[in-house]
mmCIF file of C-alpha atoms in Angstrom:
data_model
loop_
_atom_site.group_PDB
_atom_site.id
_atom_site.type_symbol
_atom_site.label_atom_id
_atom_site.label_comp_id
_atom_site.label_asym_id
_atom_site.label_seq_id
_atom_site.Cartn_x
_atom_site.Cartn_y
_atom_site.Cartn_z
ATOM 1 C CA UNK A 7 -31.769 0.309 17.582
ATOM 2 C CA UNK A 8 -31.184 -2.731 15.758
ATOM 3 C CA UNK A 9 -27.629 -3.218 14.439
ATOM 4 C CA UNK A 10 -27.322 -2.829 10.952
ATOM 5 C CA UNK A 11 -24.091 -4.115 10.266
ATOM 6 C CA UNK A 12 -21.511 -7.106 11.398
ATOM 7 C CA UNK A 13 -18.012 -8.396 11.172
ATOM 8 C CA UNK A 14 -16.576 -11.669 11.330
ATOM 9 C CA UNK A 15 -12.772 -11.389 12.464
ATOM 10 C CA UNK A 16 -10.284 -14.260 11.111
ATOM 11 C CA UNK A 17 -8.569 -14.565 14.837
ATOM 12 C CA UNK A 18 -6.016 -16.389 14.108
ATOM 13 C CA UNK A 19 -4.700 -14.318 10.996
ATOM 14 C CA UNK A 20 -4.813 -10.805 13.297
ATOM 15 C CA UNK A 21 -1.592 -9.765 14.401
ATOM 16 C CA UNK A 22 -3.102 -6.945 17.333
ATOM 17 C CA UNK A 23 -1.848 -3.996 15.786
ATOM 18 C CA UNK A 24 -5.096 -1.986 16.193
ATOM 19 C CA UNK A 25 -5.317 0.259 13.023
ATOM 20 C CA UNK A 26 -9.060 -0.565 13.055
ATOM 21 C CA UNK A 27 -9.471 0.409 16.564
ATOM 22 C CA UNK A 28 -8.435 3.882 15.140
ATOM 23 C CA UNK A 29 -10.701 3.665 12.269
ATOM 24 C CA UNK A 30 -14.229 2.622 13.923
ATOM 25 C CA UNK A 31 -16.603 5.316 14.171
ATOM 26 C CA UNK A 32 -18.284 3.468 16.687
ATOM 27 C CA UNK A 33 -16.338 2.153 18.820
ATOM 28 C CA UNK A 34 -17.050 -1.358 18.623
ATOM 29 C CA UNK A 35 -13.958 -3.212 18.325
ATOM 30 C CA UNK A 36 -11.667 -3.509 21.440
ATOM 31 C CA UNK A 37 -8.465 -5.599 21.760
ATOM 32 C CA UNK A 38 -8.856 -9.150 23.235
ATOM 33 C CA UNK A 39 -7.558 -10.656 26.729
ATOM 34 C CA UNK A 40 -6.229 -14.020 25.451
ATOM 35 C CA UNK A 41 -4.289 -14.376 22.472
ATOM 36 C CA UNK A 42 -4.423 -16.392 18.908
ATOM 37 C CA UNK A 43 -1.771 -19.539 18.146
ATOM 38 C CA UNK A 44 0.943 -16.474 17.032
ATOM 39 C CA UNK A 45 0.795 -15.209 20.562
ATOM 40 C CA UNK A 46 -0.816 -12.065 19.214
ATOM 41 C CA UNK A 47 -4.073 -10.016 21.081
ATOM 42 C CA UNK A 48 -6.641 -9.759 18.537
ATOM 43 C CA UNK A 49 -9.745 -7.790 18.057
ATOM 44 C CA UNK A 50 -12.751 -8.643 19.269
ATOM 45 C CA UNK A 51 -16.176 -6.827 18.703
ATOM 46 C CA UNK A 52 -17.536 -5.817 21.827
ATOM 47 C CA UNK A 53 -21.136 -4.323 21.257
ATOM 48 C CA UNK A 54 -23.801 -4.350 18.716
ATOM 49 C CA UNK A 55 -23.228 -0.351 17.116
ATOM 50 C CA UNK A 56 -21.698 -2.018 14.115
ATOM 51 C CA UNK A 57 -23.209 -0.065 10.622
ATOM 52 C CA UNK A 58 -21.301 -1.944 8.401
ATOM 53 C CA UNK A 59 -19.576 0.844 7.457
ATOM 54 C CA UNK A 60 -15.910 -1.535 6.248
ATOM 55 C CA UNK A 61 -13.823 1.469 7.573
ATOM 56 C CA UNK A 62 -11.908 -1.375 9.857
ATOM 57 C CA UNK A 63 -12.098 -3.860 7.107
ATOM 58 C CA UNK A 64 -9.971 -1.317 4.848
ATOM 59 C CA UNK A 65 -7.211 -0.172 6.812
ATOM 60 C CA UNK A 66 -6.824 -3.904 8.053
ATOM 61 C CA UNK A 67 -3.405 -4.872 6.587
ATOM 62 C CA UNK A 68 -3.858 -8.284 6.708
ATOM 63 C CA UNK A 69 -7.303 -8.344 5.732
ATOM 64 C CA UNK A 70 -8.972 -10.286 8.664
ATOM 65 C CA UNK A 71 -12.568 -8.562 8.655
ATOM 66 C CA UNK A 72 -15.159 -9.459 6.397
ATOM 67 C CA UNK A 73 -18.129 -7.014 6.865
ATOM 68 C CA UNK A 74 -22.110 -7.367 6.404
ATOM 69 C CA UNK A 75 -24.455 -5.285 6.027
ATOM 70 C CA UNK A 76 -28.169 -5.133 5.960
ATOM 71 C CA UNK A 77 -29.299 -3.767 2.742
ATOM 72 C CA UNK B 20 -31.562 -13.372 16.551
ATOM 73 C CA UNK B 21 -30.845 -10.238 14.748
ATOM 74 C CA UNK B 22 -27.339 -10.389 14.488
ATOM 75 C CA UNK B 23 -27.381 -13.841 13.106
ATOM 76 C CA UNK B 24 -29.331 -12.783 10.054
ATOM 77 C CA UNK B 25 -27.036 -9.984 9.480
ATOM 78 C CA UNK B 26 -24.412 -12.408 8.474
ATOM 79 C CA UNK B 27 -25.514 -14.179 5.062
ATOM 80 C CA UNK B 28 -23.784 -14.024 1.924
ATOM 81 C CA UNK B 29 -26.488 -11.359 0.240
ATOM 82 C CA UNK B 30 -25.336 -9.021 3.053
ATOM 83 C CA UNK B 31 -21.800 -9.074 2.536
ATOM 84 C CA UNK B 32 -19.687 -6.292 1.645
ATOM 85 C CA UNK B 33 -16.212 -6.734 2.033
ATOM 86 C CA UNK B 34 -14.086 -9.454 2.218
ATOM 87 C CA UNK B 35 -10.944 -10.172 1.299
ATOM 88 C CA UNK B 36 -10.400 -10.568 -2.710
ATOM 89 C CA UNK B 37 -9.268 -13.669 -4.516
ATOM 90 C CA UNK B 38 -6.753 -11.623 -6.038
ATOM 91 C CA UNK B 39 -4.555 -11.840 -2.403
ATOM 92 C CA UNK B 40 -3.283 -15.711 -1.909
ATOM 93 C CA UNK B 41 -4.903 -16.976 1.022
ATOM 94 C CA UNK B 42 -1.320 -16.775 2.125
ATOM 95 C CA UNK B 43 -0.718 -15.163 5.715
ATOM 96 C CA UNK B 44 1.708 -11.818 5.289
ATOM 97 C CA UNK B 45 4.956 -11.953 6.674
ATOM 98 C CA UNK B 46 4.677 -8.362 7.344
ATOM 99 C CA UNK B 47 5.348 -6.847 10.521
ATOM 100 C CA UNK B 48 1.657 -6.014 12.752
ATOM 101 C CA UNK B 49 0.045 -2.802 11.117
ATOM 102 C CA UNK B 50 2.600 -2.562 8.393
ATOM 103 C CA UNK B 51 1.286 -0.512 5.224
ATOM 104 C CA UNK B 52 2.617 -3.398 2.598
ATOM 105 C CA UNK B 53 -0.297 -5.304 3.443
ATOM 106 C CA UNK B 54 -2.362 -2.780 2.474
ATOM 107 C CA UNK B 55 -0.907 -1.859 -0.306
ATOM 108 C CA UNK B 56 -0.744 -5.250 -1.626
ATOM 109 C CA UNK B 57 -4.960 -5.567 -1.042
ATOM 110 C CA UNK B 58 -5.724 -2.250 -2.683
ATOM 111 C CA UNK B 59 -3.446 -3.214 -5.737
ATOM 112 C CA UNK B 60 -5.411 -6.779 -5.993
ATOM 113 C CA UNK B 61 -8.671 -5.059 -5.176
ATOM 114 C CA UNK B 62 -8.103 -2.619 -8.391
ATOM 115 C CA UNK B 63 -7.196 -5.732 -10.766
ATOM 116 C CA UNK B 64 -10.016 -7.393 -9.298
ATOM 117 C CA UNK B 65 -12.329 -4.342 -10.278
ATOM 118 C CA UNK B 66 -11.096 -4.094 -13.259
ATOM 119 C CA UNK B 67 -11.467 -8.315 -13.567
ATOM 120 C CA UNK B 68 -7.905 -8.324 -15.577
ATOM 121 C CA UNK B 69 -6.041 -11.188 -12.772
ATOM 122 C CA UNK B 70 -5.061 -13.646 -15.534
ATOM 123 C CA UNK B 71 -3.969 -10.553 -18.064
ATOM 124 C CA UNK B 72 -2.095 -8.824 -15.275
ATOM 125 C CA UNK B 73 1.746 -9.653 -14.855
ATOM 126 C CA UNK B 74 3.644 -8.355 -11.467
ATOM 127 C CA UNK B 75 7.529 -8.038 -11.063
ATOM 128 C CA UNK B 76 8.974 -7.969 -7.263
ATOM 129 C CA UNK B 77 11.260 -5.790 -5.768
ATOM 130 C CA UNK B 78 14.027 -6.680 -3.170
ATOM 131 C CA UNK B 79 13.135 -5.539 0.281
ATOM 132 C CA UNK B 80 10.570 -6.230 2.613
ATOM 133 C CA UNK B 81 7.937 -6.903 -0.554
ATOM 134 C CA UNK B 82 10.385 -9.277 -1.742
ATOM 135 C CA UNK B 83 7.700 -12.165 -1.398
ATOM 136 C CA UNK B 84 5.076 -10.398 -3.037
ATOM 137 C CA UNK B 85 4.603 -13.097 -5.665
ATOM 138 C CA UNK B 86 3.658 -15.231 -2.728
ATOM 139 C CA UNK B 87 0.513 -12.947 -1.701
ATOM 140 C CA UNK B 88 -0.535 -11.533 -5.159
ATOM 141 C CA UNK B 89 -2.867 -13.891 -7.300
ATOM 142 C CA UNK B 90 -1.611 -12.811 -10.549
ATOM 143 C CA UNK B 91 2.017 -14.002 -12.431
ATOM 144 C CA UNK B 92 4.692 -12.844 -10.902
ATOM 145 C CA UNK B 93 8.147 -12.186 -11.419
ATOM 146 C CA UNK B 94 11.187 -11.452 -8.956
ATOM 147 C CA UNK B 95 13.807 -9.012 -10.207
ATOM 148 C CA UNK B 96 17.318 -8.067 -9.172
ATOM 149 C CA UNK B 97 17.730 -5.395 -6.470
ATOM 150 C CA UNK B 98 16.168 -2.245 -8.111
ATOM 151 C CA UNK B 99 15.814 -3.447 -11.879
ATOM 152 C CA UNK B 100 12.130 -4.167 -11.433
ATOM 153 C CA UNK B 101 11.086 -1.273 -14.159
ATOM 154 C CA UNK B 102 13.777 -3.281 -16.493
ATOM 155 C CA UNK B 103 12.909 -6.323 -16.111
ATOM 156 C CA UNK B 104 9.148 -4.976 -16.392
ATOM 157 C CA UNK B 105 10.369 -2.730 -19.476
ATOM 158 C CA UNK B 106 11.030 -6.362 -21.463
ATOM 159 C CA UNK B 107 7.744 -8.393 -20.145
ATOM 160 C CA UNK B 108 5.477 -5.490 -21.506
ATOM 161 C CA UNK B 109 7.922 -5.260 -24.857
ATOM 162 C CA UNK B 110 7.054 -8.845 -25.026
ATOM 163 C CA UNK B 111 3.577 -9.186 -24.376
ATOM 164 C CA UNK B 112 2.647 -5.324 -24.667
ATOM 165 C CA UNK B 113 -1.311 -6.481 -24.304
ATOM 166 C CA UNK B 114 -0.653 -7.833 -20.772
ATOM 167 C CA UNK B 115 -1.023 -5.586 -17.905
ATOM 168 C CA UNK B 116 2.466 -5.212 -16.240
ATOM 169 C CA UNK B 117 3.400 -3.679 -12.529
ATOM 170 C CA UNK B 118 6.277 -3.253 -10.371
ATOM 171 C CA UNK B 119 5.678 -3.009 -6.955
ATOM 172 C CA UNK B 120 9.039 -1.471 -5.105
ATOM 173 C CA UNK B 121 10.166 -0.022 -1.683
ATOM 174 C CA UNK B 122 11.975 3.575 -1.033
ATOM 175 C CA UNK B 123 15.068 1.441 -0.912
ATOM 176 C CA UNK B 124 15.116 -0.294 -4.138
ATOM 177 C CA UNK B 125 13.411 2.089 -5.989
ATOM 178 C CA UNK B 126 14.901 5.357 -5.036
ATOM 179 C CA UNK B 127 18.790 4.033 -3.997
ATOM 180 C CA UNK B 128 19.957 0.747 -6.107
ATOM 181 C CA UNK B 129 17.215 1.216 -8.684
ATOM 182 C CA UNK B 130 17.614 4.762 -9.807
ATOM 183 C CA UNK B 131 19.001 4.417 -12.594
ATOM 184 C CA UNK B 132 16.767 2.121 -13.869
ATOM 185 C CA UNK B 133 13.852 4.340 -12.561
ATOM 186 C CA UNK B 134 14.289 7.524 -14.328
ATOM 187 C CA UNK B 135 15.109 5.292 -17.925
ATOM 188 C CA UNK B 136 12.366 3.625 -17.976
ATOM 189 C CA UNK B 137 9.889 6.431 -16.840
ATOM 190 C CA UNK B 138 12.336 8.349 -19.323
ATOM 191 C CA UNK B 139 11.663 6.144 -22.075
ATOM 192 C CA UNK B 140 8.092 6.002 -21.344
ATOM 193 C CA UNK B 141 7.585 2.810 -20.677
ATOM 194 C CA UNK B 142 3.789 1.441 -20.926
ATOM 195 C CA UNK B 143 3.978 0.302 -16.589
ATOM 196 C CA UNK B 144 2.724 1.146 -13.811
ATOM 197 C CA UNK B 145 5.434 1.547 -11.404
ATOM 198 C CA UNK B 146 3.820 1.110 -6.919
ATOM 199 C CA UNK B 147 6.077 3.158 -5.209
ATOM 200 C CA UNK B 148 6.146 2.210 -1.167
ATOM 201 C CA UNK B 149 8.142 5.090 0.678
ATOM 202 C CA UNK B 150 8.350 4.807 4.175
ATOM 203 C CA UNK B 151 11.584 6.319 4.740
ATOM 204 C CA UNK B 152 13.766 3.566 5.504
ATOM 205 C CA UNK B 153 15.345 0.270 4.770
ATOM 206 C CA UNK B 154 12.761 -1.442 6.909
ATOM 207 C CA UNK B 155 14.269 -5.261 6.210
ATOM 208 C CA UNK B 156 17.765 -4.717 7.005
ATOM 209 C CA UNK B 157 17.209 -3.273 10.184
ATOM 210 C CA UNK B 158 16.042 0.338 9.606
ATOM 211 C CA UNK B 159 19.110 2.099 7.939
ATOM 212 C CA UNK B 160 18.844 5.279 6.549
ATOM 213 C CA UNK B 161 17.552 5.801 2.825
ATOM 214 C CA UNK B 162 17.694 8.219 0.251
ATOM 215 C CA UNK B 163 14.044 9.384 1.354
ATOM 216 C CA UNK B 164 14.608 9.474 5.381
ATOM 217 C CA UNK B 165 13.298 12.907 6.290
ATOM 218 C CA UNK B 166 15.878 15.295 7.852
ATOM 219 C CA UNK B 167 16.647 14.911 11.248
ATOM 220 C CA UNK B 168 14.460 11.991 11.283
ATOM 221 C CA UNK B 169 16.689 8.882 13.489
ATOM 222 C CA UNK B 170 17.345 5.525 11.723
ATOM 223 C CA UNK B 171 19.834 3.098 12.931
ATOM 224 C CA UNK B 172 22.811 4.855 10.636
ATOM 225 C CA UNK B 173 22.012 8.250 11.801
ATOM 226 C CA UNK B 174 21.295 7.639 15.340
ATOM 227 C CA UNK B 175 21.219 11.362 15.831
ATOM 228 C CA UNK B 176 18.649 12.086 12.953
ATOM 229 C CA UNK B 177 19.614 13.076 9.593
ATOM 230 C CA UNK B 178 22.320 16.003 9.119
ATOM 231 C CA UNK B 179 21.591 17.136 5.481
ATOM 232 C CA UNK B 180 25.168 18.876 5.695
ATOM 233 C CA UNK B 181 27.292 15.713 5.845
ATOM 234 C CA UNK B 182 24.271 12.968 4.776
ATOM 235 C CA UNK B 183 22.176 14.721 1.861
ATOM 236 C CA UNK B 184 19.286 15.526 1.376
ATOM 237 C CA UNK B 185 15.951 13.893 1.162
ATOM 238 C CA UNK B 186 15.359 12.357 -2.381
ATOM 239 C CA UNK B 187 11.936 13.240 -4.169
ATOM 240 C CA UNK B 188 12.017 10.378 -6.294
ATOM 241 C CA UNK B 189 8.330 11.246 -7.555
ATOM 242 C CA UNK B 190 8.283 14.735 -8.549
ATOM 243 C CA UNK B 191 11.389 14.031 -10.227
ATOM 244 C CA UNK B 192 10.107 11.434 -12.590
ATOM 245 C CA UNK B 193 7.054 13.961 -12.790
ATOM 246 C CA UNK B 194 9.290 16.120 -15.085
ATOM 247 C CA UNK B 195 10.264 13.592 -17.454
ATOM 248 C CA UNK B 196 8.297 13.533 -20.631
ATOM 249 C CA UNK B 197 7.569 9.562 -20.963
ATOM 250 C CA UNK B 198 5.461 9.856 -17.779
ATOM 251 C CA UNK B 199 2.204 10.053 -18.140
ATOM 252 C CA UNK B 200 -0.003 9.910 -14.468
ATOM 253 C CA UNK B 201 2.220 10.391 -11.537
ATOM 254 C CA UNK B 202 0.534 10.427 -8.237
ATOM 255 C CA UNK B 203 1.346 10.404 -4.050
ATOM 256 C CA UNK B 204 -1.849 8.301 -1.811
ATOM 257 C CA UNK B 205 -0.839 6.932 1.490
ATOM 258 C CA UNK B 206 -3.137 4.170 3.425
ATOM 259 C CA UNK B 207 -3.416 4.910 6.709
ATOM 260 C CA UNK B 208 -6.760 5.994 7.181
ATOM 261 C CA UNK B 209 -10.104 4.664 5.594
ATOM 262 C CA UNK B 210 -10.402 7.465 3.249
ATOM 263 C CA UNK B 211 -6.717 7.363 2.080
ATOM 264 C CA UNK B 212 -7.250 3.650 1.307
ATOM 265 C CA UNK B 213 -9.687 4.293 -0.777
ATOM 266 C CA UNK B 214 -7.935 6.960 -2.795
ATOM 267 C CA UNK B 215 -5.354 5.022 -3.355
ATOM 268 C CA UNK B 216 -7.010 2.169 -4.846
ATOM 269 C CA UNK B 217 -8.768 4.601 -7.211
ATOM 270 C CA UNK B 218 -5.242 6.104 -8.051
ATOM 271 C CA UNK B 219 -4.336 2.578 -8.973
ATOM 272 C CA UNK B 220 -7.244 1.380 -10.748
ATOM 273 C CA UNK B 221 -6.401 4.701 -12.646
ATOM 274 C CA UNK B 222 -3.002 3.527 -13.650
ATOM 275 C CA UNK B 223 -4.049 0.313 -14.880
ATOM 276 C CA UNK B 224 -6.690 1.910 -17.179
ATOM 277 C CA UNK B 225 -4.245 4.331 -18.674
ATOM 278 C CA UNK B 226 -2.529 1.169 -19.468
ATOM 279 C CA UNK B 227 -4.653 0.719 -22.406
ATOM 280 C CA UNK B 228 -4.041 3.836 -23.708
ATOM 281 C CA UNK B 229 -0.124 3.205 -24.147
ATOM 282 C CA UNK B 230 0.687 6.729 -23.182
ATOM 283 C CA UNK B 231 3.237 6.429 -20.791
ATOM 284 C CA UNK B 232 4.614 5.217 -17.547
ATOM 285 C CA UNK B 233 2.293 5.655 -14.163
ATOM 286 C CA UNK B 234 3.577 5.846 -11.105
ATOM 287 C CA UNK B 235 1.830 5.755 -7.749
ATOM 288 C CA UNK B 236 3.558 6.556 -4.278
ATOM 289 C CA UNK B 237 2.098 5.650 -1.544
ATOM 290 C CA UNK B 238 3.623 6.739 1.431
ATOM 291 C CA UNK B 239 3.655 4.289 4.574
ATOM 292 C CA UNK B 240 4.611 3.340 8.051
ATOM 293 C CA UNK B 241 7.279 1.453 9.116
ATOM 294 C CA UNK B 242 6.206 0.390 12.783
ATOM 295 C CA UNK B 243 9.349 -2.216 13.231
ATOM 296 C CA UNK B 244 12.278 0.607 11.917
ATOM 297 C CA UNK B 245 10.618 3.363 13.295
ATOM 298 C CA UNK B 246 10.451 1.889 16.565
ATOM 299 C CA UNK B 247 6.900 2.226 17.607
ATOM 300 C CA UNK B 248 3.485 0.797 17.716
ATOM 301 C CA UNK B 249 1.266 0.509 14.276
ATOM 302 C CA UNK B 250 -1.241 3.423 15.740
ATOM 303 C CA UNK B 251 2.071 5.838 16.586
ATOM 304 C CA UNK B 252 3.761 5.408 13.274
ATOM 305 C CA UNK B 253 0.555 6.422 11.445
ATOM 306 C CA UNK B 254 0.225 9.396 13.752
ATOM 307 C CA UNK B 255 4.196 10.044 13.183
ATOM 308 C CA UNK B 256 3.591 9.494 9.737
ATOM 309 C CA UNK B 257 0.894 12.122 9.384
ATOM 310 C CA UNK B 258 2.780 14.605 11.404
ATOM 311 C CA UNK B 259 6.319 14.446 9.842
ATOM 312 C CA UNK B 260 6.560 12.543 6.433
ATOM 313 C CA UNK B 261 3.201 13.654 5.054
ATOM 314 C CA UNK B 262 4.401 17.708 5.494
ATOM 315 C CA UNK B 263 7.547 16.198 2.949
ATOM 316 C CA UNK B 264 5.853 14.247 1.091
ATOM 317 C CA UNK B 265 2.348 15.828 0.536
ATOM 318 C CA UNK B 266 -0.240 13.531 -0.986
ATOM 319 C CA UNK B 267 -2.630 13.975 -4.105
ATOM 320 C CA UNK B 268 -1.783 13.943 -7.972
ATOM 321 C CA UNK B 269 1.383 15.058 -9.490
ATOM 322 C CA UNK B 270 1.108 15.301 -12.736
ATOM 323 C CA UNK B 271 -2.061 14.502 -14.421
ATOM 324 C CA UNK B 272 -2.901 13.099 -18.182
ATOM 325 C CA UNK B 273 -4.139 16.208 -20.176
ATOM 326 C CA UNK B 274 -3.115 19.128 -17.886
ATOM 327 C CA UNK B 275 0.443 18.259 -17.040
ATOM 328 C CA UNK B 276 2.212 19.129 -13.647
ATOM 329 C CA UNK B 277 -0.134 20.483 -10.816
ATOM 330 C CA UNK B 278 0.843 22.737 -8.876
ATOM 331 C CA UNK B 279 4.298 23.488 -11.213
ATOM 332 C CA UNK B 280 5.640 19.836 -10.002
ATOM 333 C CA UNK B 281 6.656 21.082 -6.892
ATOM 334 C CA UNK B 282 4.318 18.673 -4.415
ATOM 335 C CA UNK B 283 1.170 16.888 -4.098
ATOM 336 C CA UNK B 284 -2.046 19.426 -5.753
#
């Protein structure tokens, strides 16, 4: 199936604590290896499930997602 | 490539608002200020009233607000927010005016000045962030830590007998005539994000009206003074202070007090 939806993570403004993790029905987002300039892990999307659903974009504290979705 | 196409600006549908400074938040990772702060722009925003909307900062870990929130700001002395609020609307009653305060300056230092001006009936709306602690000073015990629950004054959790108990801050003010919409949201989840900024956009319409103060608790995590991760705390926080302090409306405009006042209908 063709994903519907996408995210683009601001890396260097996530600070790893993985409240969207929680909140993905889909499980796309995983933590990353390396980390930003602040020495934090940050989330990374690891497969194409995405719906565009925002659910990770809204519990994000520091608002670092910005979600798209095919309409 | 599919994916690529995905991303183009008639596809978007959430980013961060204007309303937040482009700022980064000196919050601690996963701490609820953050999104409380975004929900509160994210109503103004909705309701498209940034330049008629004037904020007043608290003392505490939101001290800096005015640095993330788009709108005119102004700091206040340790728990005289509502006051200091109280005279800007007095002043410029067509303006839009908000406090935005923690458990500790709302419910401790800034009692007093709570219950007058939700007494008076003040035309504000008052954001209440309780999570249970004095999370800037190092995680001291507040009026609202939970009995039993361990800060770094009651190391051995909180003995009602000799410490007091647990104070209710919002279903107290519910009983006081000059309030007008008192409700409890939390934003830990998705869904509880999204009640809460409906809660708040709420408030700010009732605003208009000049009926009455509004006050909306939102309950919250304190990863750093709780001494766990972001995903823990919210887990801790569902488990323990949502039990105390059970969410939904309080009071609301044209019945009165759900549920007799006593917690969240």
């Amino acid at each position: 199936m063709a994903a519907k939806g996408d995210i683009i993570i601001d890396i260097e403004r996530c600070k790893g604590c993985q409240v969207c993790l929680d909140a993905c029905p889909k499980d796309v987002l995983e933590m990353s290896r390396k980390v930003n300039a602040k020495g934090y892990q940050y989330t990374v999307k690891v497969n194409s499930d995405c719906t565009g659903c925002a659910n990770c974009a809204v519990v994000c504290p520091d608002a670092v997602i910005s979600v798209y979705r095919v309409k | 490539m599919a994916e690529q196409s995905i991303i183009s600006p008639e596809n978007l549908v959430y980013k961060k608002t204007d309303v937040m400074t482009d700022r980064e938040l000196h919050y601690c990772p996963g701490c609820g200020h953050g999104t409380a702060h975004r929900v509160l722009a994210e109503a103004i925003e909705e309701l498209g009233i940034q330049s008629e909307t004037i904020g007043v900062a608290p003392v505490g870990c939101s001290v800096l607000a005015y640095y993330y929130l788009n709108v005119d700001m102004q700091e206040a002395a340790h728990g005289r927010a509502p006051a200091v609020a109280t005279g800007i609307k007095r002043v410029l009653p067509e303006k839009y005016v908000f406090t935005y305060q923690g458990d500790g300056d709302l419910a401790a230092i800034g009692t007093s000045e709570t219950i007058h001006a939700c007494n008076r009936g003040e035309n504000i709306l008052i954001v209440f962030v309780n999570n249970g602690i004095y999370g800037m000073t190092g995680g001291q015990m507040a009026p609202t830590t939970l009995p039993g629950m361990k800060s770094s004054t009651c190391p051995m959790g909180r003995d009602v007998k000799t410490m007091g108990n647990p104070l209710k801050i919002t279903e107290l003010v519910a009983q006081l005539p000059g309030t007008h919409y008192v409700t409890r949201q939390s934003v830990h989840t998705p869904g509880n994000v999204r009640k809460a900024k409906r809660a708040i956009r709420k408030a700010l319409e009732y605003q208009k009206e000049d009926k009455g103060t509004c006050l909306v608790e939102i309950v919250s995590n304190c990863p750093s003074g709780w001494k766990m991760n972001a995903v823990d705390s919210n887990k801790w926080m569902e488990e323990n202070m949502l039990p105390f302090y059970p969410l939904g409306d309080i009071k609301v405009p044209g019945k009165g007090l759900v549920n007799g006042g006593k917690d969240g209908g």
